[in-house]
Amino acid sequence: MRLYSLSVLYKGEPRVQLLKAAYDVSTFSFFQRSRSGPARRCRHQDKPCRGLTAAPVLTGVQEFMTFTSQLIVERSQLGSRASVKEQEYLCHVYVRSDGLAGVVIADNEYPQRVCFTLLDKVLDEFSRQVSRAEWPSGSPGTISYAALDGYLSKYQNPRDADPMTRVQAELDETKIILHNTMESLLERGEKLDDLVSKSEVLGAQSKAFYKTARKQNSCCAVM
Amino acid sequence: MAESPEEVAVLVQRVVKDIRNAFARNPHIDEIGLIPCPEARYNRSPIVLVENKLGVESWCVKFLLPYVHNKLLLYRQRKQWLNKDELIDITCTLLLLNPDFTTAWNVRKELILSGTLNPLKDLHLGKLALTKFPKSPETWIHRRWVLQHLIQENSLPTLVNKGNLGAAPVERIHRLVQEEMNVCSEAAGRYPSNYNAWSHRIWVLQHVGKLTVKILLDELTSTKYWVSMHVSDHSGFHYRQFLLKSLISRTVNDDNTPVQNQMVNEQNPSLQKEEEGEGAEAACAEEQSVDIPHYLEEELDLCTDLIDTYPGHETLWCHRRRVFYLQHHLGNRLPLVSAVVSSVDSSDEAFQNSHPCPATRHMAQAMDVDGLSESSSKQGYTQETKRLKRGPLQDCIGPETEYRFIDKVLSTCRDADQARFATAYRKWLVTFLGQ
């Protein structure tokens, strides 16, 4: 029963902005987590700049969670709540009518109800602490809201975080859309594999990781 | 990136050496992994050692694996000789890439038997392989072979016992068992419903731990939190069912006497107060007194708590059936409520066969001034009551509580799956009790 990421985003036109995110990848194998990949080769290879750029490239499962969160918000309507199933993960999304959105990525044991309680709470607090003017162009570097890591950690044990005696009368659970795969969020003919390879957000290492992960789902794959 | 055979050979030798050096430099390596890396970088080694984690870059695997695989097979076919160190290094590399390669484990078995390889190294290697391949059947199988080997060795003073002849073999066994419990627990966390890990855990309790009451109770305590956080893990809950069943076999014989206790319940009227029949076991010298009905009741409470907190998990309902069955089964075998015994003479007509009396009704009778009618009015479901009177014997827990629980769930739950499971459970109860 686990939470893997908690993100706050803004559903702007045309782009979805990631405003702030927290991740817990401790249960993933070490080399799948975010790590600095090799620096990209400089295009001036014949010049004396040693062929290396400065910025390291982040790769791994963390990056994928960002990609997924953004994609889900992009394909969800304003004023909607949904749970999207993908392999053994469940992505719960709440897009408010003012465009502020939150995504929780959890496993399939974590209670759905608690995720939506958490999203309500976080978005409410965020909207009070961070002014609306900052949302359309914000990024994790510019937004100051530090509570996400604490929430992610606290909610790892749903019982500690959310006393079950409190019944959420306002939250009518029948209004949560359930998608059985990520593909059902996409347009007709669109493929997730294509979106991954076209993505500007994911580095080459991550794309390779995605291909490897896809293969490893078959039981006899060794590599 | 076409590699010539010579280049591949050089690469492989380098990788095998790098892996060996990594282990030599860092004996605390606790995890292995594959690094997705489509291209080799600047002629650097594909072996990466970071913070006790050993990684292999993916680009080299397609060269490395077939080559070492082939090399080992050639050795096996006696077409190419490999000395003992080479064998150890090559099998280590192979098994970290593909631990289901039985031949490699078998080569290591031979090395262990010839005294060249310390069996504890294989336990370590297996543990590492399981961090990446938590289900790997061959790894678990080999592990059991090594453990059996160690147990046999344990009874003989050899060099394997680290020079301490007969030094606390019980302590060694205990440490072995604890380590296995840890390995199983980690593997269970890495893959949902990891049948191989949990079966291994059971095997260890049976063959290394000898199913002592202490170990069974310790395991019951130590897995409680884990299953509460993995409410869909069938194998985890099945393990608890195994623990409870084993506890029952350790403490109750088939003829209803507690194990290792000659006293029969009739002799002890103080039992009348308690619903448990284990008081007689207090006389047991070796086995601590085990309040089985209490543990079963606690298990049922745990199940109720989890069902209420996490609606819609079929595993919990399956677990409930098993626990209820154990309670029911126990109730039939043990003269649970010894009030029964004292009222034996007065209610002969209630005996339908030679089995011990049903606890509930007769206890009520013994306490009750008005007799039978009083006890039957306490049961709220007349249809079920008729079935019960025809059916097998009930213990004090009884199905009434279960029916009430089901009703409560059905009237308050908002999850469609939960409602479905509750209804199915009711059907099962009715069928089960009707037999």
XYZ file of C-alpha atoms in Angstrom:
658
model
C 0.000 0.000 0.000
C 2.006 2.955 -1.244
C 2.020 6.463 -2.592
C 4.678 7.283 -5.150
C 4.096 10.882 -6.106
C 2.020 13.925 -5.314
C 1.972 16.825 -7.795
C 0.289 20.162 -8.188
C -0.210 21.392 -11.736
C -2.004 24.098 -13.659
C -4.115 23.226 -16.646
C -3.263 26.169 -18.822
C -3.768 26.654 -22.537
C -2.067 25.164 -24.385
C 0.337 23.664 -21.893
C 0.017 22.029 -18.528
C 2.448 23.547 -16.035
C 3.971 21.475 -13.304
C 3.994 23.742 -10.261
C 5.310 21.504 -7.502
C 5.883 17.803 -6.901
C 6.998 15.329 -4.259
C 8.168 11.779 -4.912
C 8.789 8.645 -2.933
C 10.719 6.194 -5.021
C 12.323 4.321 -2.162
C 10.586 1.076 -3.063
C 11.847 1.107 -6.619
C 15.108 -0.581 -7.386
C 17.972 1.818 -6.919
C 18.945 2.167 -10.551
C 15.409 2.915 -11.635
C 15.141 5.953 -9.449
C 16.091 9.373 -10.595
C 19.758 9.702 -11.062
C 22.037 11.921 -13.021
C 22.614 10.401 -16.378
C 25.684 11.098 -18.456
C 25.986 14.688 -19.551
C 24.913 15.181 -23.106
C 27.580 15.495 -25.729
C 28.207 19.050 -26.808
C 27.523 19.619 -30.470
C 30.868 21.405 -30.876
C 32.815 18.227 -30.719
C 35.658 19.496 -32.799
C 36.176 22.538 -30.583
C 38.074 22.551 -27.340
C 35.119 22.450 -24.967
C 35.709 18.793 -24.162
C 32.381 17.808 -25.715
C 30.433 17.910 -22.482
C 27.607 20.131 -21.383
C 27.227 21.119 -17.783
C 23.701 20.134 -16.893
C 23.175 16.525 -15.868
C 20.153 14.740 -17.234
C 17.630 13.287 -14.849
C 16.391 9.871 -15.772
C 14.299 7.212 -14.253
C 10.975 6.506 -12.748
C 10.577 9.930 -11.165
C 10.694 11.589 -14.533
C 8.067 9.205 -15.775
C 5.742 10.098 -13.000
C 6.052 13.745 -13.992
C 5.370 12.900 -17.615
C 2.345 10.810 -16.654
C 0.926 13.420 -14.304
C 1.168 16.118 -16.945
C -0.381 13.919 -19.607
C -3.310 12.981 -17.412
C -4.101 16.595 -16.529
C -3.794 17.546 -20.162
C -6.407 14.967 -21.135
C -8.814 15.614 -18.249
C -11.593 18.163 -18.240
C -11.934 21.091 -15.889
C -13.998 20.222 -12.854
C -13.421 16.467 -13.025
C -12.055 13.689 -10.898
C -10.704 10.462 -12.325
C -8.670 7.387 -11.467
C -6.484 5.991 -14.215
C -5.179 2.481 -13.977
C -1.841 1.658 -15.605
C -0.230 -1.715 -14.837
C -0.067 -1.952 -11.059
C -0.391 1.812 -10.539
C -3.407 3.998 -10.018
C -3.201 7.698 -10.881
C -5.826 9.792 -9.161
C -6.438 13.217 -10.631
C -8.550 16.182 -9.606
C -8.785 19.132 -11.965
C -10.594 22.048 -10.383
C -12.738 24.361 -12.439
C -10.186 27.147 -11.899
C -7.524 25.048 -13.611
C -5.565 24.058 -10.540
C -4.963 20.317 -10.610
C -3.447 17.617 -8.459
C -2.277 14.100 -9.237
C -1.499 11.293 -6.810
C 0.202 8.180 -8.138
C -0.451 5.195 -5.876
C -0.493 1.416 -6.047
C -3.711 -0.558 -6.397
C -4.100 -1.260 -2.685
C -4.094 2.322 -1.497
C -7.671 3.450 -0.803
C -8.998 5.747 -3.507
C -11.102 7.757 -1.111
C -8.086 8.827 0.910
C -6.302 9.992 -2.252
C -9.128 12.339 -3.160
C -9.311 13.636 0.384
C -5.609 14.378 0.146
C -5.959 16.115 -3.223
C -8.791 18.324 -1.975
C -6.765 19.292 1.024
C -3.549 20.019 -0.846
C -5.135 22.056 -3.638
C -7.120 24.052 -1.133
C -4.041 24.878 0.889
C -1.952 25.584 -2.220
C -4.499 28.009 -3.617
C -4.464 29.925 -0.370
C -0.693 30.104 -0.114
C 0.285 30.665 -3.729
C -1.354 33.510 -5.593
C -3.306 32.730 -8.731
C -1.142 35.068 -10.759
C 1.797 32.721 -10.390
C 0.028 29.635 -11.675
C 0.050 30.050 -15.465
C 3.821 30.414 -15.718
C 5.026 28.767 -12.532
C 7.517 25.925 -12.161
C 8.896 23.948 -9.210
C 11.840 26.339 -9.057
C 9.742 29.492 -8.790
C 6.794 28.349 -6.664
C 7.205 28.446 -2.933
C 5.062 25.762 -1.362
C 6.884 23.269 0.773
C 4.208 21.035 2.254
C 4.066 18.308 -0.405
C 6.915 16.151 0.905
C 5.385 16.143 4.358
C 1.973 15.145 3.046
C 3.398 12.368 0.911
C 5.274 10.963 3.843
C 2.396 11.267 6.303
C -0.131 9.700 3.979
C 1.992 6.590 3.359
C -0.004 5.057 6.145
C -3.586 6.006 5.318
C -4.753 5.175 8.791
C -2.453 7.707 10.453
C -3.404 10.388 8.013
C -7.103 10.026 7.591
C -9.329 8.949 10.462
C -11.868 6.728 8.814
C -14.659 7.902 11.018
C -14.918 11.089 9.016
C -17.313 10.407 6.193
C -17.022 12.697 3.228
C -20.595 13.506 2.556
C -19.825 16.035 -0.143
C -17.670 13.728 -2.162
C -20.006 11.639 -4.219
C -17.903 8.728 -5.272
C -19.977 7.888 -8.281
C -18.585 11.020 -9.939
C -15.073 9.643 -10.155
C -14.377 8.492 -13.687
C -12.471 5.257 -13.885
C -10.115 4.663 -16.790
C -8.809 1.142 -17.124
C -5.736 2.175 -19.056
C -3.842 5.319 -19.920
C -4.718 4.657 -23.525
C -8.372 5.395 -22.851
C -7.424 9.007 -22.094
C -5.825 9.408 -25.470
C -7.333 10.360 -28.792
C -8.265 7.696 -31.246
C -5.144 6.369 -32.908
C -2.778 7.971 -30.427
C -0.363 5.568 -28.831
C 1.382 5.991 -25.499
C 4.620 4.647 -26.984
C 4.547 7.455 -29.567
C 3.903 10.123 -26.977
C 6.850 8.848 -24.980
C 9.271 8.854 -27.874
C 8.120 12.278 -29.065
C 8.268 13.792 -25.612
C 10.622 16.669 -25.060
C 10.388 16.208 -21.330
C 11.903 12.749 -21.192
C 15.582 12.210 -21.821
C 17.021 9.503 -24.031
C 17.837 7.372 -21.022
C 14.246 7.524 -19.820
C 12.952 6.536 -23.210
C 15.307 3.551 -23.165
C 14.133 2.770 -19.667
C 10.545 2.826 -20.876
C 11.320 0.328 -23.621
C 13.164 -1.919 -21.166
C 10.346 -1.740 -18.666
C 7.840 -2.672 -21.331
C 9.900 -5.714 -22.244
C 10.425 -6.753 -18.672
C 6.743 -7.197 -18.210
C 7.001 -10.467 -20.073
C 7.842 -13.279 -17.746
C 10.822 -14.721 -19.588
C 12.674 -11.503 -20.307
C 16.124 -11.569 -18.888
C 17.432 -8.260 -20.075
C 28.108 -1.433 -32.652
C 29.431 -4.674 -34.046
C 31.853 -6.413 -31.754
C 34.291 -8.973 -33.049
C 34.603 -12.206 -31.072
C 37.979 -11.085 -29.709
C 36.514 -7.804 -28.507
C 33.664 -9.626 -26.862
C 36.047 -11.965 -25.087
C 38.066 -9.020 -23.780
C 34.928 -7.202 -22.684
C 33.611 -10.249 -20.874
C 36.857 -10.909 -19.063
C 36.904 -7.316 -17.960
C 33.299 -7.389 -16.742
C 33.761 -10.629 -14.819
C 36.856 -9.214 -13.184
C 35.091 -5.930 -12.390
C 32.258 -7.798 -10.694
C 34.675 -9.824 -8.625
C 36.567 -6.685 -7.633
C 33.346 -4.907 -6.738
C 32.494 -7.669 -4.261
C 36.008 -7.707 -2.908
C 35.985 -3.924 -2.422
C 32.548 -3.839 -0.895
C 31.294 -6.826 1.071
C 28.134 -4.923 1.974
C 26.576 -4.884 -1.460
C 22.874 -5.337 -0.867
C 21.195 -4.801 -4.204
C 21.784 -5.409 -7.882
C 20.152 -3.723 -10.819
C 20.119 -3.107 -14.510
C 20.933 0.399 -15.670
C 19.049 1.323 -18.823
C 21.871 2.536 -20.988
C 21.609 1.933 -24.687
C 25.196 2.916 -25.543
C 28.577 2.338 -24.017
C 30.242 5.456 -22.701
C 33.796 6.390 -23.403
C 35.156 2.887 -23.025
C 34.175 2.804 -19.367
C 33.257 -0.332 -17.479
C 29.574 -1.237 -17.567
C 29.812 -2.221 -13.908
C 28.730 0.580 -11.613
C 29.040 0.483 -7.835
C 27.116 3.176 -5.987
C 26.213 3.179 -2.289
C 26.220 -0.597 -1.854
C 24.268 -1.100 -5.074
C 25.800 -2.977 -7.959
C 24.561 -2.031 -11.409
C 25.156 -3.431 -14.870
C 24.628 -1.167 -17.840
C 22.139 -2.715 -20.209
C 24.176 -2.306 -23.385
C 26.652 -4.990 -22.390
C 24.179 -7.685 -21.421
C 23.563 -8.895 -24.945
C 27.295 -9.582 -25.330
C 28.003 -10.741 -21.837
C 25.233 -13.190 -21.158
C 25.479 -15.479 -24.210
C 29.258 -15.570 -23.904
C 29.458 -16.637 -20.240
C 26.489 -18.919 -20.676
C 28.272 -20.687 -23.494
C 31.530 -20.852 -21.580
C 29.886 -22.626 -18.677
C 28.160 -25.089 -20.962
C 31.464 -25.909 -22.654
C 32.927 -26.614 -19.244
C 29.998 -28.877 -18.448
C 30.470 -30.718 -21.694
C 34.146 -31.143 -20.793
C 35.209 -29.243 -23.889
C 36.857 -26.475 -21.965
C 38.449 -26.518 -18.560
C 37.810 -23.860 -15.947
C 39.581 -23.755 -12.622
C 37.710 -23.278 -9.377
C 38.183 -19.521 -9.150
C 37.068 -19.049 -12.724
C 34.014 -21.170 -12.034
C 33.092 -19.127 -9.005
C 33.467 -15.845 -10.906
C 31.638 -16.998 -13.992
C 28.699 -18.529 -12.146
C 28.449 -15.412 -10.014
C 28.246 -13.197 -13.102
C 25.760 -15.507 -14.769
C 23.481 -15.767 -11.786
C 23.379 -12.031 -11.246
C 22.121 -11.702 -14.817
C 19.895 -14.757 -14.914
C 19.397 -16.599 -11.620
C 17.117 -19.150 -13.196
C 20.054 -20.789 -14.940
C 19.991 -24.047 -12.976
C 23.307 -25.331 -14.322
C 25.148 -22.436 -12.735
C 23.621 -23.170 -9.341
C 24.477 -26.849 -9.784
C 28.112 -26.034 -10.487
C 28.123 -24.108 -7.246
C 26.573 -27.063 -5.435
C 29.527 -29.173 -6.571
C 31.938 -26.515 -5.375
C 30.252 -26.448 -1.980
C 30.329 -30.218 -1.663
C 34.006 -30.296 -2.525
C 34.678 -27.744 0.172
C 35.901 -25.025 -2.189
C 32.999 -22.673 -1.734
C 31.508 -21.442 1.512
C 27.740 -22.110 1.410
C 27.098 -18.794 3.128
C 28.380 -17.108 -0.024
C 25.561 -18.719 -1.962
C 23.031 -17.456 0.515
C 24.446 -13.984 -0.037
C 24.464 -14.348 -3.818
C 20.907 -15.633 -3.785
C 19.816 -12.752 -1.603
C 21.303 -10.315 -4.125
C 19.728 -12.055 -7.082
C 16.360 -11.821 -5.331
C 16.631 -8.032 -5.141
C 16.240 -7.973 -8.884
C 14.382 -11.243 -9.452
C 12.243 -11.674 -6.338
C 10.340 -14.633 -7.718
C 13.210 -16.598 -9.263
C 12.239 -20.223 -8.596
C 15.732 -21.640 -9.047
C 17.154 -19.213 -6.532
C 14.681 -20.288 -3.879
C 15.229 -23.960 -4.692
C 18.988 -23.630 -4.418
C 18.549 -21.728 -1.186
C 16.715 -24.669 0.319
C 19.483 -27.022 -0.780
C 22.066 -24.826 0.911
C 20.025 -24.582 4.104
C 19.615 -28.317 4.243
C 23.329 -28.687 3.737
C 23.983 -26.236 6.553
C 21.611 -28.000 8.930
C 23.337 -31.317 8.328
C 26.723 -29.681 8.772
C 25.509 -28.044 11.936
C 25.237 -31.363 13.655
C 28.859 -32.181 12.783
C 31.801 -30.194 14.032
C 33.540 -29.085 10.842
C 35.442 -26.089 9.629
C 32.202 -24.697 8.260
C 31.149 -24.017 11.824
C 33.823 -21.344 11.917
C 35.994 -23.400 14.148
C 33.606 -23.272 17.067
C 32.886 -26.893 17.666
C 29.323 -27.238 18.796
C 29.173 -23.581 19.753
C 25.527 -22.771 20.258
C 24.038 -24.620 17.290
C 20.657 -23.466 18.509
C 21.844 -19.903 18.180
C 23.093 -20.545 14.656
C 19.791 -22.071 13.653
C 17.939 -19.156 15.137
C 20.069 -16.692 13.188
C 19.587 -18.661 9.992
C 15.830 -18.643 10.470
C 15.719 -14.914 11.168
C 17.805 -14.175 8.116
C 15.474 -16.269 5.962
C 12.474 -14.450 7.377
C 14.111 -11.160 6.349
C 14.954 -12.352 2.854
C 11.409 -13.623 2.339
C 9.920 -10.437 3.659
C 11.968 -8.286 1.312
C 11.174 -10.444 -1.681
C 7.495 -10.376 -0.764
C 7.654 -6.594 -0.757
C 9.207 -6.473 -4.202
C 6.538 -8.472 -5.960
C 2.866 -8.717 -5.061
C 1.575 -12.094 -3.867
C 5.023 -13.605 -4.193
C 4.061 -17.242 -3.831
C 7.651 -18.482 -4.103
C 8.858 -16.255 -1.297
C 6.031 -17.149 1.059
C 6.285 -20.886 0.309
C 9.965 -20.702 1.097
C 9.147 -18.963 4.336
C 6.831 -21.826 5.275
C 9.462 -24.388 4.324
C 12.024 -22.696 6.567
C 9.683 -22.757 9.539
C 8.986 -26.429 8.944
C 12.494 -27.695 8.247
C 14.802 -25.286 9.995
C 12.600 -23.764 12.660
C 10.840 -27.027 13.441
C 7.528 -25.243 13.943
C 8.104 -24.429 17.592
C 5.286 -22.596 19.307
C 7.589 -19.700 20.026
C 8.513 -19.199 16.423
C 4.929 -19.511 15.259
C 3.793 -16.870 17.728
C 6.722 -14.590 16.887
C 5.869 -14.816 13.199
C 2.237 -14.110 13.894
C 3.233 -10.921 15.659
C 5.865 -9.826 13.192
C 3.734 -10.241 10.066
C 0.685 -8.464 11.390
C 1.743 -4.982 10.296
C 2.973 -6.239 6.943
C -0.336 -7.809 5.959
C -2.170 -4.698 7.160
C -0.207 -2.717 4.627
C -0.594 -5.317 1.864
C -4.275 -6.042 1.995
C -4.432 -7.701 -1.398
C -1.558 -10.067 -0.848
C -3.160 -13.508 -0.801
C 0.131 -15.228 -0.045
C 0.760 -13.075 3.010
C -2.607 -13.915 4.483
C -2.225 -17.549 3.570
C 0.977 -17.532 5.615
C -0.980 -16.399 8.655
C -3.505 -19.162 8.058
C -0.600 -21.604 8.000
C 0.725 -20.225 11.307
C -2.649 -20.579 12.984
C -3.188 -24.070 11.629
C 0.267 -25.104 12.814
C -0.383 -23.663 16.246
C -3.544 -25.681 16.451
C -1.731 -28.902 15.506
C 0.981 -28.181 18.035
C -1.411 -27.672 20.868
C -4.429 -29.808 20.190
C -4.492 -33.514 19.417
C -7.115 -35.191 17.291
C -8.763 -36.774 20.275
C -9.367 -33.350 21.750
C -6.759 -33.474 24.450
C -4.217 -30.711 24.502
C -0.817 -31.849 23.392
C 1.517 -33.016 26.148
C -1.131 -32.753 28.770
C -2.718 -35.680 30.476
C -5.402 -33.768 32.302
C -8.845 -34.008 30.866
C -11.009 -30.932 30.988
C -13.703 -32.531 33.077
C -11.457 -32.468 36.067
C -11.111 -28.737 36.084
C -14.230 -26.754 36.907
C -12.389 -23.447 36.856
C -12.516 -23.713 33.077
C -16.177 -23.061 33.194
C -15.637 -19.350 33.280
C -13.437 -19.237 30.240
C -14.455 -19.937 26.724
C -11.035 -21.254 25.951
C -10.049 -24.763 26.722
C -6.388 -24.181 27.082
C -6.261 -23.700 30.845
C -5.361 -27.329 31.201
C -2.225 -26.658 29.265
C -0.852 -24.658 32.150
C 0.367 -27.972 33.388
C 2.484 -28.318 30.282
C 6.109 -28.231 31.144
C 7.652 -27.488 27.791
C 5.082 -25.783 25.616
C 3.837 -22.441 26.844
C 0.113 -22.228 27.174
C -1.382 -21.173 23.905
C -4.767 -19.598 23.897
C -5.775 -20.716 20.424
C -9.320 -19.403 20.452
C -7.955 -16.057 21.550
C -5.563 -15.914 18.603
C -8.314 -16.901 16.228
C -10.566 -14.247 17.667
C -7.802 -11.676 17.303
C -7.289 -12.734 13.711
C -10.972 -12.310 13.014
C -10.858 -8.871 14.623
C -7.888 -7.937 12.453
C -9.826 -9.107 9.429
C -12.887 -7.070 10.429
C -10.766 -4.000 10.987
C -9.100 -4.288 7.590
C -12.354 -5.024 5.766
C -13.892 -1.904 7.270
C -10.883 0.281 6.606
C -10.066 -0.917 3.100
C -13.248 -1.825 1.264
C -13.205 -3.962 -1.827
C -10.318 -6.379 -1.287
C -11.298 -9.965 -1.940
C -8.214 -11.283 -0.154
C -9.579 -10.107 3.170
C -12.873 -11.916 2.632
C -11.063 -15.122 1.651
C -8.996 -14.800 4.795
C -12.164 -14.404 6.814
C -13.523 -17.673 5.478
C -10.366 -19.514 6.449
C -10.278 -18.072 9.949
C -13.940 -18.745 10.521
C -13.422 -22.285 9.311
C -10.557 -22.763 11.787
C -12.651 -21.443 14.639
C -15.518 -23.630 13.667
C -13.328 -26.677 13.228
C -11.698 -26.056 16.573
C -15.041 -25.672 18.238
C -16.022 -29.088 17.012
C -12.907 -30.811 18.218
C -12.285 -29.285 21.593
C -14.801 -29.448 24.406
C -14.365 -25.719 24.352
C -16.745 -24.638 26.967
C -16.379 -27.077 29.760
C -19.659 -25.935 31.128
C -20.730 -28.404 28.541
C -19.131 -31.160 30.462
C -20.860 -30.368 33.676
C -24.239 -30.393 32.001
C -23.633 -33.609 30.151
C -25.787 -35.651 32.441
C -28.738 -33.334 32.363
C -29.152 -32.962 28.646
C -28.702 -36.381 27.135
C -31.442 -35.868 24.634
C -29.509 -33.000 23.106
C -26.795 -35.357 22.002
C -27.323 -36.217 18.422
C -24.206 -38.261 18.209
C -21.255 -39.108 20.344
C -19.533 -35.773 19.704
C -19.099 -33.234 22.462
C -22.019 -30.947 23.107
C -22.486 -27.705 21.259
C -21.123 -25.065 23.507
C -23.512 -22.157 23.089
C -26.809 -23.742 23.762
C -25.718 -25.890 26.603
C -23.809 -23.166 28.303
C -26.926 -21.073 28.130
C -28.869 -24.021 29.480
C -26.536 -24.536 32.367
C -26.724 -20.874 33.346
C -30.299 -20.459 32.410
C -33.274 -20.885 34.612
C -35.828 -21.192 31.884
C -34.148 -23.737 29.671
C -33.969 -24.289 25.917
C -36.423 -21.715 24.726
C -34.356 -18.906 26.216
C -31.258 -19.795 24.303
C -33.006 -20.176 20.995
C -34.655 -16.799 21.314
C -31.214 -15.268 21.539
C -30.622 -16.214 17.953
C -32.122 -13.593 15.724
C -32.347 -15.427 12.425
C -34.935 -18.107 12.682
C -34.237 -19.542 9.278
C -30.592 -19.848 10.135
C -31.439 -21.171 13.543
C -33.249 -24.122 12.064
C -30.278 -24.800 9.869
C -27.988 -24.543 12.835
C -29.938 -26.992 14.910
C -29.730 -29.484 12.137
C -26.175 -28.642 11.347
C -22.831 -29.219 12.981
C -21.889 -27.913 16.352
C -21.250 -24.268 17.017
C -18.726 -22.699 19.253
C -19.410 -19.550 21.228
C -18.313 -17.262 18.427
C -21.077 -18.570 16.255
C -22.376 -17.486 12.914
C -24.760 -14.893 14.339
C -21.949 -12.427 14.774
C -20.902 -13.109 11.228
C -24.361 -12.475 9.838
C -24.571 -9.249 11.792
C -21.210 -8.220 10.424
C -22.292 -8.964 6.865
C -25.468 -6.966 7.315
C -23.568 -4.039 8.701
C -21.168 -4.047 5.770
C -23.965 -4.294 3.224
C -25.879 -1.443 4.758
C -22.938 0.941 5.056
C -20.570 0.203 2.215
C -20.436 2.321 -0.917
C -18.072 0.130 -2.852
C -19.672 -2.219 -5.341
C -16.966 -4.840 -4.972
C -17.303 -4.810 -1.214
C -21.027 -5.488 -1.474
C -20.369 -8.317 -3.880
C -17.798 -9.918 -1.583
C -20.035 -9.588 1.448
C -22.916 -11.250 -0.361
C -20.673 -14.064 -1.568
C -19.388 -14.564 1.951
C -22.911 -14.878 3.262
C -23.720 -17.493 0.637
C -20.595 -19.388 1.577
C -21.478 -19.275 5.276
C -24.938 -20.573 4.684
C -23.683 -23.419 2.512
C -20.846 -24.274 4.832
C -22.947 -24.339 7.956
C -25.743 -26.225 6.296
C -23.589 -29.271 5.766
